[in-house]
């Protein structure tokens, strides 16, 4: 999918009416292939995305505030911060029939967005000289047109030997049909290379309107019918009368257009930016950090798999006491039969229990019977000591697994880089991060715990991450406050502040619904939630942040609901 020249013209009109004249207040590395601008214009903050993504390069306004999706800023991002922030946008333009958008910035600066698949680029240029770009193109890649710092900017070569759609007539299209190599040549493949600004999508729509088939061939239609279809679509476009929308197949957006489509389902959009954003998917909110979360989730998955295997092995050893007793019985039998054991004998067969089969006991022929017995007793004592420590090791391993499950919940709820980094740093501190240690990331502040005031004036705190849970339970809460948590699953600590009034059961149920909502069981229809006084909640020594034990609890079953149930 790529934006055609008409879609870019629609973008120029939209941006000229929204951000032109505005001031760039912030620049953001949206991801490794996109730069974002926060522009204050017309009394509003607007968010512009410039993406050189190879599969779908684009420029559009985002309805939501942009967030940094790259761990470290790109070199171009740093230059945007230095040269573009604080400057005013003078105008937005497009060279005729080019898939190139040009943003003029005060101070002799220009941003060029080359919106061409596989050759997409975002360049920052001053006085005609490239400061830097997202995709550097050297002489090995393109001998005639370099995209490198300190080189002059050369625009893409103009289109040549193509028909001007504004001057096209029926005879031109008849000749074009006759020039096809084969009668089976499809219209959608013939027109784009012959007429300026005509994309494959527009050609398909012209073919469909002329012949009732988007894959119609030159033998299926004559020049007059093709011209009538062309004029029906081209006249509004040439008059800059845009009708933005998306093409849809099986509920999935497949195309972006500024003209209505008939050959597939078409949904109108309020603006070309809305259509592009709908096709491209979310670039703000939690989805903006999907790629950033993947390596952290992979580390969590690996750590959980190792701990589960460790716990299973420990529990097998805990249950298997028979081997432990065999060591003691073997030592006792060797002592009992020591005078019957011959020199260089390698095994002893004897019964410890008259109702059980004889034991086969291995002997070291280089040792005396007493030394063999003592070796078995030493192994027995060592195994017995290890067995005594097994329950604690099992509990410790299970607790660590619970921490990882809570961290997984934290990662899913993370809405910025610092919250993702919190999970990564805890994994690293506890020895679960593979590879080299990683430094703490920057990029804005962490969210604090959620504070809600109920209809009756009670203050409710909701911790949505491990650190927030620790904060609300051990820093913001008082001993007589009510503490709530979904039973046996990772989730939020919810606190109802006790202000001296009697806390009603209805409020506890509503707070419990919020605790269920911010837990791993959000999708369940009924969740068991425990509640008790904060004074009965204790941090687990040596465990991760927010890991607690509690007692004197009561329980109730609730349907998960977000915090709006309280307000």
Coordinates of C-alpha atoms in Angstrom, one line a residue:
X1 CA 0.0 0.0 0.0
X2 CA 1.3 3.5 -0.9
X3 CA -0.2 7.0 -1.0
X4 CA -0.7 8.3 -4.5
X5 CA -0.1 11.9 -5.5
X6 CA -3.8 12.9 -5.1
X7 CA -3.7 11.6 -1.5
X8 CA -0.6 13.7 -0.9
X9 CA -2.3 16.7 -2.4
X10 CA -5.2 16.2 0.0
X11 CA -2.6 16.0 2.8
X12 CA -1.1 19.3 1.7
X13 CA -4.6 21.0 1.8
X14 CA -5.3 19.5 5.2
X15 CA -1.9 20.5 6.7
X16 CA -2.0 23.9 5.1
X17 CA -5.3 24.5 7.0
X18 CA -4.2 23.1 10.3
X19 CA -0.5 23.3 11.1
X20 CA 0.8 26.0 8.7
X21 CA 1.7 29.0 10.7
X22 CA 1.9 26.9 13.9
X23 CA 4.9 26.6 16.2
X24 CA 6.7 23.2 16.7
X25 CA 6.7 22.7 20.5
X26 CA 8.2 19.2 20.6
X27 CA 9.7 16.6 18.4
X28 CA 9.4 12.9 19.1
X29 CA 11.1 9.7 17.8
X30 CA 7.9 7.7 17.3
X31 CA 9.9 4.7 16.3
X32 CA 13.0 3.9 14.3
X33 CA 11.4 5.0 11.1
X34 CA 9.2 7.9 12.1
X35 CA 9.5 11.4 13.6
X36 CA 6.6 13.2 15.2
X37 CA 6.0 16.9 15.7
X38 CA 3.8 18.5 18.3
X39 CA 2.6 21.7 16.7
X40 CA 0.6 24.5 18.4
X41 CA -1.6 26.1 15.7
X42 CA -5.0 27.7 15.8
X43 CA -5.2 27.5 19.5
X44 CA -4.8 23.7 19.5
X45 CA -2.0 21.2 19.9
X46 CA -1.7 19.0 16.8
X47 CA 0.5 15.9 16.3
X48 CA 2.1 15.2 13.0
X49 CA 3.7 11.9 12.0
X50 CA 6.3 11.7 9.3
X51 CA 7.1 8.0 8.6
X52 CA 9.6 6.4 6.3
X53 CA 8.3 2.9 7.0
X54 CA 9.3 0.8 4.0
X55 CA 5.9 -0.9 3.7
X56 CA 3.7 2.2 4.2
X57 CA 5.5 5.5 4.2
X58 CA 3.1 8.3 5.2
X59 CA 2.5 11.7 6.7
X60 CA -0.6 12.4 8.7
X61 CA -2.0 14.1 11.8
X62 CA -2.6 11.9 14.8
X63 CA -5.7 12.3 16.9
X64 CA -3.8 11.2 20.1
X65 CA -0.7 12.6 21.7
X66 CA 2.4 10.9 20.3
X67 CA 4.7 9.0 22.6
X68 CA 8.3 8.0 22.1
X69 CA 8.5 4.5 20.9
X70 CA 12.3 4.2 20.4
X71 CA 14.7 3.4 23.2
X72 CA 17.2 5.9 22.0
X73 CA 16.7 8.9 19.8
X74 CA 17.9 8.7 16.2
X75 CA 20.5 11.1 14.9
X76 CA 17.8 12.8 12.9
X77 CA 15.6 13.0 15.9
X78 CA 18.4 14.8 17.8
X79 CA 18.8 17.3 14.9
X80 CA 15.0 17.9 14.9
X81 CA 15.2 18.8 18.6
X82 CA 18.1 21.1 18.0
X83 CA 16.9 22.9 14.9
X84 CA 13.1 22.5 14.5
X85 CA 11.7 22.8 18.1
X86 CA 10.5 26.3 18.7
X87 CA 10.4 27.2 15.0
X88 CA 7.3 28.2 13.1
X89 CA 6.0 26.2 10.1
X90 CA 5.7 28.6 7.1
X91 CA 4.0 26.4 4.5
X92 CA 3.3 22.9 3.3
X93 CA 3.6 22.1 -0.4
X94 CA 4.0 19.3 -3.0
X95 CA 5.9 19.4 -6.3
X96 CA 3.5 18.7 -9.2
X97 CA 2.6 15.0 -9.5
X98 CA 5.3 13.9 -7.0
X99 CA 4.9 11.7 -4.0
X100 CA 6.9 14.3 -2.1
X101 CA 5.7 16.5 0.8
X102 CA 7.7 19.6 1.6
X103 CA 7.4 21.5 4.9
X104 CA 9.1 24.9 5.0
X105 CA 10.3 25.9 8.5
X106 CA 11.5 29.4 9.5
X107 CA 15.3 29.8 9.5
X108 CA 15.8 28.4 6.0
X109 CA 14.9 24.9 7.1
X110 CA 12.9 22.4 5.1
X111 CA 11.6 18.9 5.9
X112 CA 11.2 16.6 2.9
X113 CA 9.0 13.5 3.2
X114 CA 9.6 11.2 0.3
X115 CA 6.6 9.0 0.4
X116 CA 7.6 6.2 -1.9
X117 CA 7.7 2.5 -0.9
X118 CA 11.1 1.0 -0.6
X119 CA 12.7 4.4 -1.2
X120 CA 10.9 6.4 1.5
X121 CA 12.9 8.9 3.5
X122 CA 12.6 11.9 5.8
X123 CA 15.2 14.6 5.3
X124 CA 16.1 17.7 7.2
X125 CA 17.6 20.3 4.9
X126 CA 19.0 23.8 5.6
X127 CA 19.9 26.2 2.7
X128 CA 19.6 23.2 0.3
X129 CA 22.1 21.1 2.3
X130 CA 21.1 17.9 4.0
X131 CA 21.6 18.0 7.7
X132 CA 20.6 14.3 8.0
X133 CA 17.9 11.8 7.0
X134 CA 16.4 8.6 8.3
X135 CA 17.6 6.5 5.4
X136 CA 21.1 7.4 4.2
X137 CA 21.7 6.7 0.5
X138 CA 25.3 6.5 -0.6
X139 CA 27.0 6.2 -4.0
X140 CA 26.8 2.4 -3.8
X141 CA 23.0 2.6 -3.6
X142 CA 22.4 5.5 -6.0
X143 CA 25.2 7.1 -8.1
X144 CA 23.2 10.1 -9.2
X145 CA 21.2 11.1 -6.1
X146 CA 22.8 10.9 -2.7
X147 CA 21.0 11.4 0.6
X148 CA 23.8 12.0 3.0
X149 CA 24.7 14.7 5.5
X150 CA 26.5 17.8 4.1
X151 CA 25.4 16.9 0.5
X152 CA 23.0 19.1 -1.5
X153 CA 19.4 17.9 -1.6
X154 CA 18.4 16.6 -5.1
X155 CA 14.7 16.0 -5.5
X156 CA 13.5 12.8 -7.2
X157 CA 13.7 13.0 -11.0
X158 CA 10.4 14.4 -12.6
X159 CA 8.0 12.1 -14.4
X160 CA 8.6 12.2 -18.2
X161 CA 6.7 11.1 -21.2
X162 CA 3.4 10.7 -19.4
X163 CA 0.0 12.2 -20.3
X164 CA -1.3 15.1 -18.3
X165 CA -4.7 14.0 -16.8
X166 CA -6.0 17.6 -17.0
X167 CA -5.6 17.6 -20.9
X168 CA -6.6 13.9 -21.5
X169 CA -9.2 13.2 -24.2
X170 CA -10.9 10.1 -25.5
X171 CA -8.5 9.7 -28.4
X172 CA -5.6 9.6 -26.0
X173 CA -7.2 6.7 -24.2
X174 CA -8.1 4.9 -27.4
X175 CA -4.5 5.2 -28.6
X176 CA -3.3 4.0 -25.2
X177 CA -5.5 0.9 -25.4
X178 CA -4.1 0.2 -28.8
X179 CA -0.5 0.5 -27.6
X180 CA -0.9 -2.5 -25.2
X181 CA 1.3 -5.4 -26.0
X182 CA -1.4 -8.0 -25.5
X183 CA -5.2 -7.8 -25.5
X184 CA -5.1 -9.5 -22.1
X185 CA -3.2 -6.6 -20.6
X186 CA -5.2 -5.3 -17.6
X187 CA -6.3 -1.7 -17.4
X188 CA -5.0 -1.4 -13.8
X189 CA -1.5 -2.2 -15.1
X190 CA -1.6 -0.1 -18.3
X191 CA -2.8 3.3 -17.0
X192 CA -0.4 4.1 -14.1
X193 CA 2.7 4.1 -16.2
X194 CA 1.1 6.3 -18.9
X195 CA -0.9 9.0 -17.0
X196 CA 0.6 11.4 -14.5
X197 CA -0.6 10.8 -10.9
X198 CA -2.6 7.7 -11.7
X199 CA -2.1 5.0 -9.0
X200 CA -2.9 1.3 -9.4
X201 CA -5.8 1.8 -7.0
X202 CA -7.3 4.7 -9.1
X203 CA -6.7 2.6 -12.3
X204 CA -8.6 -0.3 -10.8
X205 CA -11.5 1.9 -9.9
X206 CA -11.6 3.4 -13.4
X207 CA -11.6 -0.1 -14.9
X208 CA -14.4 -1.3 -12.6
X209 CA -16.6 1.7 -13.5
X210 CA -15.9 1.3 -17.2
X211 CA -16.3 -2.5 -17.4
X212 CA -17.7 -3.7 -14.1
X213 CA -14.5 -5.6 -13.3
X214 CA -11.4 -4.1 -11.5
X215 CA -9.3 -6.6 -13.5
X216 CA -10.7 -5.7 -16.9
X217 CA -8.4 -6.0 -19.9
X218 CA -7.9 -3.7 -22.9
X219 CA -10.2 -6.0 -24.8
X220 CA -13.0 -5.6 -22.4
X221 CA -13.5 -1.8 -22.8
X222 CA -13.3 0.9 -25.5
X223 CA -11.8 4.3 -25.3
X224 CA -15.0 6.3 -24.8
X225 CA -16.2 4.2 -21.9
X226 CA -12.8 4.3 -20.3
X227 CA -12.7 8.1 -20.8
X228 CA -16.1 8.6 -19.2
X229 CA -15.1 6.5 -16.2
X230 CA -11.8 8.5 -16.0
X231 CA -13.6 11.9 -16.1
X232 CA -16.1 10.8 -13.4
X233 CA -13.2 10.2 -11.0
X234 CA -10.6 12.7 -12.2
X235 CA -12.7 15.8 -12.4
X236 CA -13.3 16.1 -8.6
X237 CA -9.6 15.2 -7.9
X238 CA -8.3 17.8 -10.4
X239 CA -10.6 20.3 -8.7
X240 CA -9.1 19.3 -5.3
X241 CA -12.5 18.0 -4.1
X242 CA -11.4 15.2 -1.8
X243 CA -13.5 12.4 -0.5
X244 CA -11.1 10.5 1.9
X245 CA -11.9 7.0 3.0
X246 CA -10.6 3.5 3.3
X247 CA -11.2 0.4 1.2
X248 CA -12.2 -2.6 3.3
X249 CA -12.1 -6.4 2.7
X250 CA -13.4 -8.8 5.3
X251 CA -13.4 -6.0 7.9
X252 CA -9.8 -5.1 7.3
X253 CA -8.6 -1.8 5.9
X254 CA -6.7 -2.5 2.6
X255 CA -6.5 0.9 0.9
X256 CA -6.5 4.6 1.5
X257 CA -8.1 6.9 -1.1
X258 CA -9.4 10.4 -1.6
X259 CA -12.2 9.2 -3.9
X260 CA -15.0 6.8 -3.3
X261 CA -14.4 3.1 -4.2
X262 CA -17.0 0.8 -5.8
X263 CA -14.9 -2.3 -6.6
X264 CA -14.6 -3.0 -2.9
X265 CA -16.4 -1.9 0.3
X266 CA -15.5 1.7 1.1
X267 CA -15.9 3.7 4.3
X268 CA -15.8 7.5 4.3
X269 CA -13.5 9.3 6.8
X270 CA -13.6 12.8 8.0
X271 CA -10.1 13.6 6.7
X272 CA -7.2 12.0 4.8
X273 CA -5.2 11.9 8.1
X274 CA -8.0 9.9 9.7
X275 CA -8.0 7.4 6.8
X276 CA -4.2 7.0 6.9
X277 CA -4.3 6.6 10.7
X278 CA -7.1 4.0 10.4
X279 CA -5.1 2.0 7.9
X280 CA -1.7 2.3 9.7
X281 CA -3.1 1.4 13.1
X282 CA -2.4 2.9 16.5
X283 CA 0.9 4.8 17.0
X284 CA 0.0 6.1 20.4
X285 CA -1.1 4.6 23.8
X286 CA 0.1 1.1 24.7
X287 CA 0.2 -0.1 21.1
X288 CA 3.0 2.4 20.4
X289 CA 5.3 0.3 22.6
X290 CA 4.4 -3.2 21.3
X291 CA 7.9 -3.6 19.7
X292 CA 9.6 -2.2 22.7
X293 CA 7.8 -4.7 25.0
X294 CA 8.7 -7.8 22.9
X295 CA 12.3 -8.3 24.2
X296 CA 11.2 -7.8 27.7
X297 CA 8.3 -10.2 27.3
X298 CA 10.8 -12.7 25.8
X299 CA 13.0 -12.4 28.9
X300 CA 9.9 -12.9 31.1
X301 CA 8.9 -16.0 29.1
X302 CA 12.4 -17.5 29.4
X303 CA 12.7 -16.8 33.1
X304 CA 9.2 -18.3 33.8
X305 CA 10.1 -21.4 31.9
X306 CA 13.3 -21.9 33.9
X307 CA 11.6 -21.3 37.2
X308 CA 8.7 -23.7 36.4
X309 CA 11.3 -26.4 35.5
X310 CA 13.2 -25.7 38.7
X311 CA 10.0 -25.8 40.8
X312 CA 8.9 -29.1 39.2
X313 CA 12.3 -30.7 39.9
X314 CA 12.3 -29.5 43.5
X315 CA 8.8 -30.8 44.1
X316 CA 9.8 -34.2 42.6
X317 CA 12.7 -34.4 45.0
X318 CA 10.4 -33.4 47.9
X319 CA 8.0 -36.2 47.2
X320 CA 10.7 -38.8 46.6
X321 CA 11.7 -39.8 50.2
X322 CA 12.2 -43.5 49.4
X323 CA 15.7 -42.9 47.9
X324 CA 16.7 -41.0 51.1
X325 CA 15.7 -44.0 53.3
X326 CA 17.5 -46.4 51.0
X327 CA 20.8 -44.7 51.8
X328 CA 20.3 -45.1 55.5
X329 CA 19.2 -48.7 55.1
X330 CA 22.2 -49.5 52.9
X331 CA 24.6 -48.2 55.5
X332 CA 23.0 -50.2 58.3
X333 CA 22.9 -53.4 56.2
X334 CA 26.6 -53.1 55.4
X335 CA 27.4 -52.8 59.1
X336 CA 25.2 -55.8 59.9
X337 CA 27.0 -58.0 57.2
X338 CA 30.4 -56.5 57.5
X339 CA 32.1 -59.7 58.6
X340 CA 30.5 -61.6 55.7
X341 CA 31.7 -59.2 53.1
X342 CA 34.7 -60.5 51.2
X343 CA 37.7 -58.5 49.9
X344 CA 37.1 -56.8 46.5
X345 CA 33.3 -57.6 46.7
X346 CA 31.4 -55.0 44.6
X347 CA 27.8 -55.5 45.9
X348 CA 25.8 -56.8 48.8
X349 CA 22.4 -58.4 48.5
X350 CA 20.5 -58.4 51.8
X351 CA 16.9 -57.9 53.1
X352 CA 16.2 -54.9 55.4
X353 CA 12.5 -55.8 55.6
X354 CA 11.6 -59.5 55.7
X355 CA 8.4 -58.7 53.7
X356 CA 10.3 -56.8 51.0
X357 CA 12.7 -58.0 48.3
X358 CA 16.5 -58.0 48.9
X359 CA 18.3 -54.7 48.4
X360 CA 21.2 -54.6 46.0
X361 CA 23.9 -52.4 47.5
X362 CA 26.9 -51.3 45.5
X363 CA 30.3 -51.5 47.3
X364 CA 33.6 -49.8 46.6
X365 CA 36.1 -52.7 46.6
X366 CA 38.9 -50.3 47.6
X367 CA 37.2 -49.5 50.9
X368 CA 36.6 -51.5 54.0
X369 CA 33.0 -52.4 54.9
X370 CA 33.1 -49.8 57.6
X371 CA 34.2 -47.1 55.1
X372 CA 31.5 -48.2 52.7
X373 CA 28.9 -47.9 55.4
X374 CA 30.2 -44.5 56.5
X375 CA 30.0 -43.3 52.8
X376 CA 26.3 -44.2 52.7
X377 CA 25.6 -42.5 56.0
X378 CA 27.4 -39.3 54.8
X379 CA 25.2 -39.3 51.6
X380 CA 22.2 -39.9 53.8
X381 CA 23.0 -36.9 56.1
X382 CA 23.7 -34.7 53.1
X383 CA 20.5 -35.7 51.3
X384 CA 18.5 -35.3 54.6
X385 CA 19.8 -31.8 55.0
X386 CA 19.0 -31.0 51.4
X387 CA 15.5 -32.5 51.9
X388 CA 14.9 -30.3 54.9
X389 CA 15.7 -27.2 52.8
X390 CA 13.5 -28.3 49.9
X391 CA 10.2 -26.8 51.2
X392 CA 11.8 -23.4 51.6
X393 CA 13.3 -23.6 48.1
X394 CA 10.0 -24.6 46.6
X395 CA 8.3 -21.7 48.3
X396 CA 11.0 -19.3 47.2
X397 CA 10.8 -20.5 43.6
X398 CA 7.0 -20.2 43.6
X399 CA 7.2 -16.7 45.0
X400 CA 9.6 -15.7 42.3
X401 CA 7.2 -17.1 39.7
X402 CA 4.5 -14.9 41.2
X403 CA 6.7 -11.9 40.9
X404 CA 7.3 -12.6 37.2
X405 CA 3.6 -13.0 36.6
X406 CA 3.1 -9.6 38.3
X407 CA 5.8 -8.1 36.1
X408 CA 4.1 -9.5 33.1
X409 CA 1.0 -7.7 34.1
X410 CA 3.0 -4.6 34.6
X411 CA 4.5 -4.9 31.1
X412 CA 1.1 -5.3 29.5
X413 CA -0.2 -2.2 31.3
X414 CA 2.9 -0.1 30.7
X415 CA 2.1 3.1 28.8
X416 CA 5.5 4.7 28.5
X417 CA 9.2 3.9 28.4
X418 CA 10.0 4.3 32.1
X419 CA 7.3 1.8 33.0
X420 CA 8.7 -0.7 30.5
X421 CA 12.1 0.0 31.9
X422 CA 11.0 -0.7 35.4
X423 CA 10.1 -4.3 34.4
X424 CA 13.4 -4.7 32.6
X425 CA 15.5 -3.3 35.6
X426 CA 13.7 -5.6 38.1
X427 CA 14.4 -8.6 35.8
X428 CA 18.0 -7.6 35.5
X429 CA 18.4 -7.0 39.3
X430 CA 17.0 -10.5 40.0
X431 CA 19.2 -12.2 37.4
X432 CA 16.6 -12.9 34.8
X433 CA 17.8 -10.5 32.0
X434 CA 19.8 -12.4 29.3
X435 CA 23.0 -10.9 27.8
X436 CA 24.8 -7.7 28.9
X437 CA 23.4 -5.4 31.6
X438 CA 21.3 -2.5 30.2
X439 CA 21.2 1.1 31.4
X440 CA 18.1 2.7 32.6
X441 CA 16.2 4.4 29.9
X442 CA 15.0 8.0 29.9
X443 CA 12.0 9.4 28.2
X444 CA 9.5 11.1 30.6
X445 CA 8.2 10.3 34.0
X446 CA 6.4 7.3 35.3
X447 CA 2.7 7.5 35.9
X448 CA 1.7 7.7 39.6
X449 CA -1.0 5.5 41.1
X450 CA -4.5 6.2 40.0
X451 CA -6.5 8.5 42.5
X452 CA -10.3 8.4 42.3
X453 CA -12.8 10.2 44.5
X454 CA -16.0 8.3 45.0
X455 CA -19.5 9.8 44.8
X456 CA -19.5 9.9 48.6
X457 CA -16.2 11.6 48.8
X458 CA -14.0 8.7 49.7
X459 CA -10.5 8.7 48.2
X460 CA -9.5 5.4 46.5
X461 CA -6.0 4.7 45.3
X462 CA -5.3 2.1 42.6
X463 CA -1.8 0.8 41.9
X464 CA -1.5 -0.5 38.4
X465 CA 2.2 -1.7 38.5
X466 CA 4.4 -3.4 41.2
X467 CA 5.9 -0.1 42.2
X468 CA 2.6 1.7 42.4
X469 CA 1.2 -1.2 44.5
X470 CA 4.1 -0.7 46.9
X471 CA 3.4 3.0 47.0
X472 CA -0.3 2.9 47.6
X473 CA 0.0 0.1 50.3
X474 CA 3.0 1.2 52.3
X475 CA 3.3 4.9 51.7
X476 CA -0.2 6.3 51.0
X477 CA -2.3 4.0 53.1
X478 CA -3.1 4.1 56.8
X479 CA -3.4 1.0 59.0
X480 CA -7.3 1.3 59.2
X481 CA -7.7 1.7 55.4
X482 CA -9.3 -1.1 53.4
X483 CA -7.0 -3.0 51.1
X484 CA -8.3 -5.1 48.1
X485 CA -6.7 -7.4 45.6
X486 CA -7.9 -10.1 43.2
X487 CA -7.3 -13.5 44.7
X488 CA -4.3 -15.6 43.5
X489 CA -3.6 -13.6 40.4
X490 CA -1.3 -10.6 39.5
X491 CA -3.1 -7.3 39.8
X492 CA -3.7 -3.9 41.5
X493 CA -3.6 -3.1 45.1
X494 CA -6.7 -0.9 45.7
X495 CA -7.0 1.2 48.9
X496 CA -10.1 2.8 50.3
X497 CA -9.0 5.6 52.6
X498 CA -10.7 5.5 56.0
X499 CA -11.7 9.0 56.9
X500 CA -13.6 8.1 60.0
X501 CA -16.9 7.3 58.4
X502 CA -18.3 3.8 58.1
X503 CA -17.2 2.3 54.8
X504 CA -20.3 0.8 53.2
X505 CA -20.4 -2.7 51.6
X506 CA -21.5 -1.1 48.3
X507 CA -18.3 0.9 48.1
X508 CA -16.2 -2.1 48.9
X509 CA -17.9 -4.0 46.1
X510 CA -17.2 -1.2 43.6
X511 CA -13.6 -1.0 44.7
X512 CA -13.3 -4.8 44.4
X513 CA -14.7 -4.5 40.8
X514 CA -11.8 -2.0 40.0
X515 CA -9.3 -4.4 41.6
X516 CA -10.6 -7.2 39.4
X517 CA -10.4 -4.9 36.3
X518 CA -6.7 -4.2 36.9
X519 CA -5.9 -7.8 37.3
X520 CA -5.0 -10.7 35.1
X521 CA -8.7 -11.9 35.2
X522 CA -10.1 -8.7 33.7
X523 CA -11.9 -10.7 30.9
X524 CA -13.7 -13.0 33.4
X525 CA -17.3 -12.5 34.2
X526 CA -16.8 -13.1 37.9
X527 CA -13.6 -12.6 40.0
X528 CA -12.9 -13.4 43.6
X529 CA -11.4 -10.4 45.4
X530 CA -10.0 -10.4 48.9
X531 CA -10.1 -7.4 51.3
X532 CA -8.8 -6.7 54.7
X533 CA -7.3 -3.8 56.7
X534 CA -4.0 -2.4 55.6
X535 CA -2.5 -3.3 59.0
X536 CA -2.9 -7.0 58.1
X537 CA -0.9 -6.6 54.9
X538 CA 2.9 -7.3 55.1
X539 CA 5.6 -7.0 52.5
X540 CA 7.4 -10.3 51.8
X541 CA 11.0 -9.9 52.8
X542 CA 13.4 -10.4 49.9
X543 CA 10.6 -10.5 47.4
X544 CA 10.0 -8.0 44.6
X545 CA 8.2 -4.6 45.0
X546 CA 4.5 -4.9 45.8
X547 CA 4.7 -8.6 46.9
X548 CA 2.7 -9.1 50.1
X549 CA 1.1 -11.5 52.4
X550 CA -2.1 -10.7 54.3
X551 CA -4.5 -12.2 56.8
X552 CA -8.0 -11.7 58.4
X553 CA -9.4 -11.3 54.9
X554 CA -12.9 -11.5 53.6
X555 CA -13.8 -12.3 50.0
X556 CA -16.5 -11.4 47.5
X557 CA -17.2 -12.2 43.8
X558 CA -17.5 -9.2 41.4
X559 CA -17.7 -8.4 37.8
X560 CA -14.6 -6.5 36.7
X561 CA -15.3 -2.8 36.0
X562 CA -13.0 0.2 35.5
X563 CA -12.6 3.2 37.8
X564 CA -15.6 4.9 36.3
X565 CA -17.8 2.7 38.5
X566 CA -16.6 4.8 41.5
X567 CA -16.8 8.3 40.2

